[in-house]
C-alpha cells in the first residue's frame, strides 16, 4: 500500500466515531452505577406509590405502541388482588409485589436498543432516574454466539424507590412461539438455547397461544394486557416448583391468624369484583391447589 494513500483515509470521521462510542459507553456505565446505587437502598413503597409507578410504565409502553404484559410477581398480584397488595378479611396486610415485572416484545437486538432508549427517555420525563440493559445469560451459560441484552432495568429513586424489571422477547418466524435468546443458523432457522434466559424452565420457548389473544388484568383503577393463559406463563417463569399460584403462603401475610376458609372467602370476594370489571382473576386456579396444608 502506498504511504500517500493514508491521506485518503477519513481519519477525522473515524476519530469522531471513536469519541462518540467512548462517550456513549461512559454514559451507560454512569447510568448503571447510579441505578445500582439506588437499588442498594430500596426503602419502602405504599400501594398508592406503586400504582403511580405502574401507571408511568403502562402509559410509556402503550404510548410507544409496544406489545407488553405483566409477568411473575406483578402478574400474580394483579390476578389475585388487582393491586400490589391487599387487606385481608381479618385485617392483616398482604404485600405481593415490590417491583414491576413485565415482558415486552422486540424485533431483535437493534430494535431492543431503540426500545430501551425510548422507554428510558419517557420514564425520565416522568421523574425516573434511568435505565440500563444487560443479558440474562450468565458466563457459564453463554453460547458460542453473543447473546443480546434482553433485560432492561429502570429505576425511580425519588420520592420513593421503584424498579421496573423488564424482559424482552421475540416471535418465531411463523408466530407460533416466543423466545428470548436465539441465533440464526446457516439454513436461516432459529436455534434457541433451551437453558438460557427467563424461559429456561420450559426449554427457552413459550407457545403464543399462552399469550394471545390477550385478556385484561385489573391494574388498580384501570386495566392492562393480560396473557390468555396466565398460569402457563407463571409456571414457565417462576423459579420454584410452586404448585398453587392462587393462594398466598401464610409466611408472606403480616399479622394473619386466618383460617383457610376465611382466606378463600376473602379471595373469592376480591376475585368476583375483578371479574365483574371484565378482567381475569385467580379464582379459576384455586382448584389447582391440591394440598392446602402445603401452602399453610
mmCIF file of C-alpha atoms in Angstrom:
data_model
loop_
_atom_site.group_PDB
_atom_site.id
_atom_site.type_symbol
_atom_site.label_atom_id
_atom_site.label_comp_id
_atom_site.label_asym_id
_atom_site.label_seq_id
_atom_site.Cartn_x
_atom_site.Cartn_y
_atom_site.Cartn_z
ATOM 1 C CA UNK A 1 0.000 0.000 0.000
ATOM 2 C CA UNK A 2 1.277 3.466 -0.882
ATOM 3 C CA UNK A 3 2.028 5.732 2.077
ATOM 4 C CA UNK A 4 0.316 8.538 0.243
ATOM 5 C CA UNK A 5 -2.914 6.552 0.343
ATOM 6 C CA UNK A 6 -3.181 7.298 4.077
ATOM 7 C CA UNK A 7 -4.110 10.839 3.137
ATOM 8 C CA UNK A 8 -7.310 9.495 1.643
ATOM 9 C CA UNK A 9 -8.455 7.860 4.899
ATOM 10 C CA UNK A 10 -11.363 9.630 6.678
ATOM 11 C CA UNK A 11 -9.295 9.931 9.870
ATOM 12 C CA UNK A 12 -11.307 12.801 11.327
ATOM 13 C CA UNK A 13 -14.591 10.936 10.843
ATOM 14 C CA UNK A 14 -13.094 7.829 12.451
ATOM 15 C CA UNK A 15 -11.922 9.862 15.427
ATOM 16 C CA UNK A 16 -15.386 11.367 15.829
ATOM 17 C CA UNK A 17 -16.974 7.913 15.813
ATOM 18 C CA UNK A 18 -14.474 6.635 18.388
ATOM 19 C CA UNK A 19 -15.098 9.633 20.661
ATOM 20 C CA UNK A 20 -18.841 9.158 20.252
ATOM 21 C CA UNK A 21 -18.598 5.456 21.141
ATOM 22 C CA UNK A 22 -16.393 6.100 24.170
ATOM 23 C CA UNK A 23 -18.772 8.818 25.357
ATOM 24 C CA UNK A 24 -21.764 6.516 24.980
ATOM 25 C CA UNK A 25 -20.011 3.726 26.919
ATOM 26 C CA UNK A 26 -19.088 6.157 29.702
ATOM 27 C CA UNK A 27 -22.702 7.333 29.794
ATOM 28 C CA UNK A 28 -24.045 3.778 30.023
ATOM 29 C CA UNK A 29 -21.579 2.949 32.792
ATOM 30 C CA UNK A 30 -22.511 6.074 34.754
ATOM 31 C CA UNK A 31 -26.238 5.300 34.418
ATOM 32 C CA UNK A 32 -25.694 1.703 35.521
ATOM 33 C CA UNK A 33 -23.727 2.887 38.554
ATOM 34 C CA UNK A 34 -26.496 5.324 39.573
ATOM 35 C CA UNK A 35 -29.109 2.621 39.144
ATOM 36 C CA UNK A 36 -27.210 0.029 41.177
ATOM 37 C CA UNK A 37 -26.550 2.592 43.913
ATOM 38 C CA UNK A 38 -30.286 3.289 44.144
ATOM 39 C CA UNK A 39 -31.099 -0.439 44.148
ATOM 40 C CA UNK A 40 -28.926 -0.988 47.223
ATOM 41 C CA UNK A 41 -31.246 1.207 49.316
ATOM 42 C CA UNK A 42 -34.782 0.473 48.073
ATOM 43 C CA UNK A 43 -36.735 1.601 51.157
ATOM 44 C CA UNK A 44 -40.490 1.019 51.277
ATOM 45 C CA UNK A 45 -43.319 1.813 48.898
ATOM 46 C CA UNK A 46 -47.040 2.308 49.507
ATOM 47 C CA UNK A 47 -49.847 0.922 47.373
ATOM 48 C CA UNK A 48 -50.553 4.436 46.086
ATOM 49 C CA UNK A 49 -46.907 4.942 45.103
ATOM 50 C CA UNK A 50 -46.799 1.562 43.374
ATOM 51 C CA UNK A 51 -49.978 2.485 41.498
ATOM 52 C CA UNK A 52 -48.425 5.743 40.264
ATOM 53 C CA UNK A 53 -45.258 3.973 39.167
ATOM 54 C CA UNK A 54 -47.257 1.283 37.371
ATOM 55 C CA UNK A 55 -49.249 4.000 35.605
ATOM 56 C CA UNK A 56 -45.964 5.561 34.452
ATOM 57 C CA UNK A 57 -44.829 2.250 32.983
ATOM 58 C CA UNK A 58 -48.190 1.415 31.385
ATOM 59 C CA UNK A 59 -48.540 4.859 29.814
ATOM 60 C CA UNK A 60 -44.975 4.683 28.489
ATOM 61 C CA UNK A 61 -45.318 1.239 26.917
ATOM 62 C CA UNK A 62 -48.758 1.927 25.488
ATOM 63 C CA UNK A 63 -47.644 5.316 24.179
ATOM 64 C CA UNK A 64 -44.798 3.645 22.304
ATOM 65 C CA UNK A 65 -47.221 1.138 20.790
ATOM 66 C CA UNK A 66 -45.421 -1.859 22.307
ATOM 67 C CA UNK A 67 -46.840 -5.303 22.969
ATOM 68 C CA UNK A 68 -46.377 -5.961 26.673
ATOM 69 C CA UNK A 69 -47.865 -7.797 29.625
ATOM 70 C CA UNK A 70 -47.182 -8.217 33.348
ATOM 71 C CA UNK A 71 -45.305 -11.334 34.430
ATOM 72 C CA UNK A 72 -44.011 -13.128 37.533
ATOM 73 C CA UNK A 73 -44.879 -11.399 40.815
ATOM 74 C CA UNK A 74 -46.682 -8.463 39.222
ATOM 75 C CA UNK A 75 -48.980 -10.806 37.307
ATOM 76 C CA UNK A 76 -49.728 -12.766 40.498
ATOM 77 C CA UNK A 77 -50.584 -9.541 42.350
ATOM 78 C CA UNK A 78 -52.919 -8.265 39.626
ATOM 79 C CA UNK A 79 -54.674 -11.612 39.209
ATOM 80 C CA UNK A 80 -55.128 -12.048 42.946
ATOM 81 C CA UNK A 81 -55.964 -8.512 44.072
ATOM 82 C CA UNK A 82 -55.938 -6.191 41.063
ATOM 83 C CA UNK A 83 -53.272 -4.328 43.026
ATOM 84 C CA UNK A 84 -49.833 -4.764 44.549
ATOM 85 C CA UNK A 85 -51.274 -5.613 47.963
ATOM 86 C CA UNK A 86 -54.499 -6.146 49.868
ATOM 87 C CA UNK A 87 -56.024 -6.013 53.324
ATOM 88 C CA UNK A 88 -57.425 -9.471 54.050
ATOM 89 C CA UNK A 89 -60.670 -10.291 55.898
ATOM 90 C CA UNK A 90 -59.009 -10.464 59.319
ATOM 91 C CA UNK A 91 -57.355 -7.076 58.830
ATOM 92 C CA UNK A 92 -53.916 -8.475 58.026
ATOM 93 C CA UNK A 93 -51.932 -6.960 55.167
ATOM 94 C CA UNK A 94 -50.530 -8.959 52.279
ATOM 95 C CA UNK A 95 -47.950 -7.236 50.071
ATOM 96 C CA UNK A 96 -47.471 -9.358 46.964
ATOM 97 C CA UNK A 97 -45.136 -7.254 44.861
ATOM 98 C CA UNK A 98 -42.393 -4.723 45.427
ATOM 99 C CA UNK A 99 -41.176 -4.055 41.867
ATOM 100 C CA UNK A 100 -42.816 -4.078 38.421
ATOM 101 C CA UNK A 101 -42.224 -7.167 36.261
ATOM 102 C CA UNK A 102 -43.200 -7.018 32.588
ATOM 103 C CA UNK A 103 -42.461 -8.749 29.286
ATOM 104 C CA UNK A 104 -42.026 -6.582 26.171
ATOM 105 C CA UNK A 105 -41.939 -7.670 22.525
ATOM 106 C CA UNK A 106 -38.999 -6.516 20.398
ATOM 107 C CA UNK A 107 -37.835 -7.391 16.898
ATOM 108 C CA UNK A 108 -34.178 -8.100 17.605
ATOM 109 C CA UNK A 109 -31.092 -6.641 19.260
ATOM 110 C CA UNK A 110 -31.148 -3.354 17.319
ATOM 111 C CA UNK A 111 -34.837 -2.848 17.986
ATOM 112 C CA UNK A 112 -34.270 -3.664 21.663
ATOM 113 C CA UNK A 113 -31.658 -0.924 21.899
ATOM 114 C CA UNK A 114 -34.066 1.593 20.323
ATOM 115 C CA UNK A 115 -36.956 0.488 22.548
ATOM 116 C CA UNK A 116 -34.756 0.720 25.637
ATOM 117 C CA UNK A 117 -33.724 4.289 24.789
ATOM 118 C CA UNK A 118 -37.324 5.336 24.172
ATOM 119 C CA UNK A 119 -38.533 3.796 27.431
ATOM 120 C CA UNK A 120 -35.745 5.489 29.368
ATOM 121 C CA UNK A 121 -36.481 8.866 27.760
ATOM 122 C CA UNK A 122 -40.211 8.630 28.536
ATOM 123 C CA UNK A 123 -39.714 7.457 32.116
ATOM 124 C CA UNK A 124 -37.111 10.128 32.801
ATOM 125 C CA UNK A 125 -39.657 12.722 31.663
ATOM 126 C CA UNK A 126 -41.867 11.323 34.435
ATOM 127 C CA UNK A 127 -39.182 11.663 37.111
ATOM 128 C CA UNK A 128 -37.428 8.284 36.878
ATOM 129 C CA UNK A 129 -33.656 8.078 37.330
ATOM 130 C CA UNK A 130 -32.631 5.997 34.320
ATOM 131 C CA UNK A 131 -32.360 2.538 32.760
ATOM 132 C CA UNK A 132 -29.695 0.091 31.725
ATOM 133 C CA UNK A 133 -29.750 -3.145 29.761
ATOM 134 C CA UNK A 134 -27.957 -6.438 30.343
ATOM 135 C CA UNK A 135 -28.156 -10.039 29.233
ATOM 136 C CA UNK A 136 -29.865 -12.712 31.324
ATOM 137 C CA UNK A 137 -27.220 -15.248 30.271
ATOM 138 C CA UNK A 138 -24.548 -15.953 32.859
ATOM 139 C CA UNK A 139 -20.973 -16.507 31.788
ATOM 140 C CA UNK A 140 -21.402 -20.235 32.402
ATOM 141 C CA UNK A 141 -24.440 -20.293 30.070
ATOM 142 C CA UNK A 142 -23.111 -18.025 27.323
ATOM 143 C CA UNK A 143 -23.381 -19.877 23.982
ATOM 144 C CA UNK A 144 -20.717 -19.722 21.306
ATOM 145 C CA UNK A 145 -22.527 -16.737 19.807
ATOM 146 C CA UNK A 146 -23.116 -13.489 21.680
ATOM 147 C CA UNK A 147 -26.466 -13.204 23.429
ATOM 148 C CA UNK A 148 -28.382 -9.952 23.202
ATOM 149 C CA UNK A 149 -29.153 -7.661 26.141
ATOM 150 C CA UNK A 150 -32.652 -8.925 26.816
ATOM 151 C CA UNK A 151 -33.175 -7.352 30.257
ATOM 152 C CA UNK A 152 -33.978 -3.721 30.966
ATOM 153 C CA UNK A 153 -33.822 -2.304 34.498
ATOM 154 C CA UNK A 154 -35.287 1.146 35.135
ATOM 155 C CA UNK A 155 -35.195 2.917 38.489
ATOM 156 C CA UNK A 156 -37.186 5.608 40.204
ATOM 157 C CA UNK A 157 -35.368 6.751 43.335
ATOM 158 C CA UNK A 158 -37.254 9.897 44.409
ATOM 159 C CA UNK A 159 -39.542 10.465 46.260
ATOM 160 C CA UNK A 160 -39.766 6.667 46.553
ATOM 161 C CA UNK A 161 -37.866 3.698 45.139
ATOM 162 C CA UNK A 162 -39.295 1.616 42.303
ATOM 163 C CA UNK A 163 -37.687 -0.907 39.964
ATOM 164 C CA UNK A 164 -39.021 -1.786 36.530
ATOM 165 C CA UNK A 165 -37.716 -5.280 35.736
ATOM 166 C CA UNK A 166 -38.464 -5.846 32.049
ATOM 167 C CA UNK A 167 -37.638 -8.904 29.953
ATOM 168 C CA UNK A 168 -37.930 -8.734 26.180
ATOM 169 C CA UNK A 169 -38.928 -11.461 23.750
ATOM 170 C CA UNK A 170 -39.162 -12.210 20.031
ATOM 171 C CA UNK A 171 -41.618 -14.206 17.919
ATOM 172 C CA UNK A 172 -40.654 -17.212 15.832
ATOM 173 C CA UNK A 173 -40.923 -16.769 12.068
ATOM 174 C CA UNK A 174 -44.321 -18.470 11.936
ATOM 175 C CA UNK A 175 -45.540 -16.618 15.028
ATOM 176 C CA UNK A 176 -46.342 -19.814 16.932
ATOM 177 C CA UNK A 177 -43.794 -19.311 19.733
ATOM 178 C CA UNK A 178 -41.949 -16.631 21.624
ATOM 179 C CA UNK A 179 -38.360 -16.866 22.826
ATOM 180 C CA UNK A 180 -35.767 -14.648 24.471
ATOM 181 C CA UNK A 181 -32.412 -15.756 23.070
ATOM 182 C CA UNK A 182 -31.935 -17.156 19.585
ATOM 183 C CA UNK A 183 -29.393 -17.499 16.820
ATOM 184 C CA UNK A 184 -29.955 -17.712 13.081
ATOM 185 C CA UNK A 185 -28.388 -20.909 11.719
ATOM 186 C CA UNK A 186 -26.837 -21.220 8.275
ATOM 187 C CA UNK A 187 -30.105 -22.517 6.832
ATOM 188 C CA UNK A 188 -31.958 -19.477 8.180
ATOM 189 C CA UNK A 189 -33.853 -21.148 11.014
ATOM 190 C CA UNK A 190 -33.738 -20.067 14.648
ATOM 191 C CA UNK A 191 -31.738 -22.041 17.183
ATOM 192 C CA UNK A 192 -32.983 -21.321 20.724
ATOM 193 C CA UNK A 193 -30.714 -22.403 23.612
ATOM 194 C CA UNK A 194 -33.011 -24.330 25.974
ATOM 195 C CA UNK A 195 -31.290 -23.454 29.240
ATOM 196 C CA UNK A 196 -30.639 -19.707 28.899
ATOM 197 C CA UNK A 197 -32.838 -16.808 29.965
ATOM 198 C CA UNK A 198 -36.175 -16.353 31.731
ATOM 199 C CA UNK A 199 -37.880 -19.157 29.753
ATOM 200 C CA UNK A 200 -35.235 -21.783 30.535
ATOM 201 C CA UNK A 201 -37.698 -23.759 32.682
ATOM 202 C CA UNK A 202 -39.680 -24.586 29.535
ATOM 203 C CA UNK A 203 -36.830 -25.128 27.086
ATOM 204 C CA UNK A 204 -36.461 -21.491 26.065
ATOM 205 C CA UNK A 205 -39.774 -21.157 24.199
ATOM 206 C CA UNK A 206 -43.397 -20.441 25.086
ATOM 207 C CA UNK A 207 -46.354 -21.079 22.748
ATOM 208 C CA UNK A 208 -48.014 -17.912 21.503
ATOM 209 C CA UNK A 209 -51.411 -19.370 22.422
ATOM 210 C CA UNK A 210 -50.443 -18.816 26.069
ATOM 211 C CA UNK A 211 -50.421 -15.063 25.329
ATOM 212 C CA UNK A 212 -52.810 -14.226 22.546
ATOM 213 C CA UNK A 213 -55.445 -13.092 22.141
ATOM 214 C CA UNK A 214 -54.761 -11.035 25.231
ATOM 215 C CA UNK A 215 -57.247 -10.694 28.075
ATOM 216 C CA UNK A 216 -57.420 -7.845 30.598
ATOM 217 C CA UNK A 217 -55.800 -7.729 34.037
ATOM 218 C CA UNK A 218 -57.215 -5.298 36.552
ATOM 219 C CA UNK A 219 -54.483 -2.840 37.464
ATOM 220 C CA UNK A 220 -55.633 -0.628 40.328
ATOM 221 C CA UNK A 221 -58.390 1.618 38.913
ATOM 222 C CA UNK A 222 -57.707 0.600 35.315
ATOM 223 C CA UNK A 223 -56.589 -2.426 33.328
ATOM 224 C CA UNK A 224 -53.635 -3.675 31.305
ATOM 225 C CA UNK A 225 -52.955 -6.522 28.848
ATOM 226 C CA UNK A 226 -53.073 -9.966 30.414
ATOM 227 C CA UNK A 227 -51.853 -13.239 28.841
ATOM 228 C CA UNK A 228 -54.524 -15.653 27.641
ATOM 229 C CA UNK A 229 -53.144 -18.419 29.877
ATOM 230 C CA UNK A 230 -51.593 -16.624 32.865
ATOM 231 C CA UNK A 231 -50.869 -19.855 34.724
ATOM 232 C CA UNK A 232 -48.776 -21.167 31.819
ATOM 233 C CA UNK A 233 -46.591 -18.045 31.807
ATOM 234 C CA UNK A 234 -46.224 -18.112 35.594
ATOM 235 C CA UNK A 235 -45.145 -21.747 35.730
ATOM 236 C CA UNK A 236 -42.738 -21.058 32.849
ATOM 237 C CA UNK A 237 -41.022 -18.128 34.570
ATOM 238 C CA UNK A 238 -41.197 -18.742 38.308
ATOM 239 C CA UNK A 239 -38.021 -20.176 39.796
ATOM 240 C CA UNK A 240 -39.715 -22.644 42.151
ATOM 241 C CA UNK A 241 -41.975 -25.670 41.730
ATOM 242 C CA UNK A 242 -44.792 -23.822 43.447
ATOM 243 C CA UNK A 243 -47.971 -25.720 42.551
ATOM 244 C CA UNK A 244 -50.508 -23.259 43.958
ATOM 245 C CA UNK A 245 -50.396 -19.827 42.347
ATOM 246 C CA UNK A 246 -53.850 -18.813 43.564
ATOM 247 C CA UNK A 247 -53.179 -18.682 47.301
ATOM 248 C CA UNK A 248 -50.507 -16.748 49.193
ATOM 249 C CA UNK A 249 -48.157 -18.631 51.537
ATOM 250 C CA UNK A 250 -49.027 -17.762 55.121
ATOM 251 C CA UNK A 251 -45.460 -16.609 55.809
ATOM 252 C CA UNK A 252 -45.991 -13.667 53.429
ATOM 253 C CA UNK A 253 -49.036 -12.312 55.277
ATOM 254 C CA UNK A 254 -48.341 -9.791 58.034
ATOM 255 C CA UNK A 255 -50.174 -10.442 61.299
ATOM 256 C CA UNK A 256 -52.540 -13.118 60.000
ATOM 257 C CA UNK A 257 -54.318 -15.742 62.108
ATOM 258 C CA UNK A 258 -56.882 -16.565 59.443
ATOM 259 C CA UNK A 259 -58.280 -19.968 58.655
ATOM 260 C CA UNK A 260 -58.087 -21.331 55.119
ATOM 261 C CA UNK A 261 -61.861 -20.934 54.812
ATOM 262 C CA UNK A 262 -61.793 -17.244 55.700
ATOM 263 C CA UNK A 263 -58.895 -16.609 53.342
ATOM 264 C CA UNK A 264 -60.706 -18.326 50.489
ATOM 265 C CA UNK A 265 -63.820 -16.268 51.216
ATOM 266 C CA UNK A 266 -61.822 -13.056 51.033
ATOM 267 C CA UNK A 267 -60.038 -14.070 47.837
ATOM 268 C CA UNK A 268 -63.318 -15.148 46.252
ATOM 269 C CA UNK A 269 -64.874 -11.768 47.062
ATOM 270 C CA UNK A 270 -61.914 -9.913 45.558
ATOM 271 C CA UNK A 271 -61.839 -12.228 42.516
ATOM 272 C CA UNK A 272 -65.561 -11.742 41.881
ATOM 273 C CA UNK A 273 -65.109 -7.964 41.923
ATOM 274 C CA UNK A 274 -62.211 -8.233 39.448
ATOM 275 C CA UNK A 275 -64.218 -10.416 37.080
ATOM 276 C CA UNK A 276 -67.211 -8.074 37.228
ATOM 277 C CA UNK A 277 -64.864 -5.489 35.720
ATOM 278 C CA UNK A 278 -64.241 -7.801 32.769
ATOM 279 C CA UNK A 279 -60.794 -8.868 33.977
ATOM 280 C CA UNK A 280 -59.296 -12.265 34.744
ATOM 281 C CA UNK A 281 -58.739 -13.285 38.378
ATOM 282 C CA UNK A 282 -57.015 -16.054 40.328
ATOM 283 C CA UNK A 283 -60.246 -17.804 41.284
ATOM 284 C CA UNK A 284 -60.119 -20.131 38.280
ATOM 285 C CA UNK A 285 -56.851 -21.572 39.623
ATOM 286 C CA UNK A 286 -57.887 -22.407 43.190
ATOM 287 C CA UNK A 287 -58.701 -25.939 42.047
ATOM 288 C CA UNK A 288 -55.012 -26.479 41.271
ATOM 289 C CA UNK A 289 -54.185 -26.154 44.977
ATOM 290 C CA UNK A 290 -54.493 -29.812 45.846
ATOM 291 C CA UNK A 291 -52.560 -29.689 49.097
ATOM 292 C CA UNK A 292 -53.675 -26.628 51.039
ATOM 293 C CA UNK A 293 -51.673 -27.856 54.007
ATOM 294 C CA UNK A 294 -48.507 -27.329 51.980
ATOM 295 C CA UNK A 295 -49.478 -23.701 51.427
ATOM 296 C CA UNK A 296 -50.332 -23.002 55.053
#
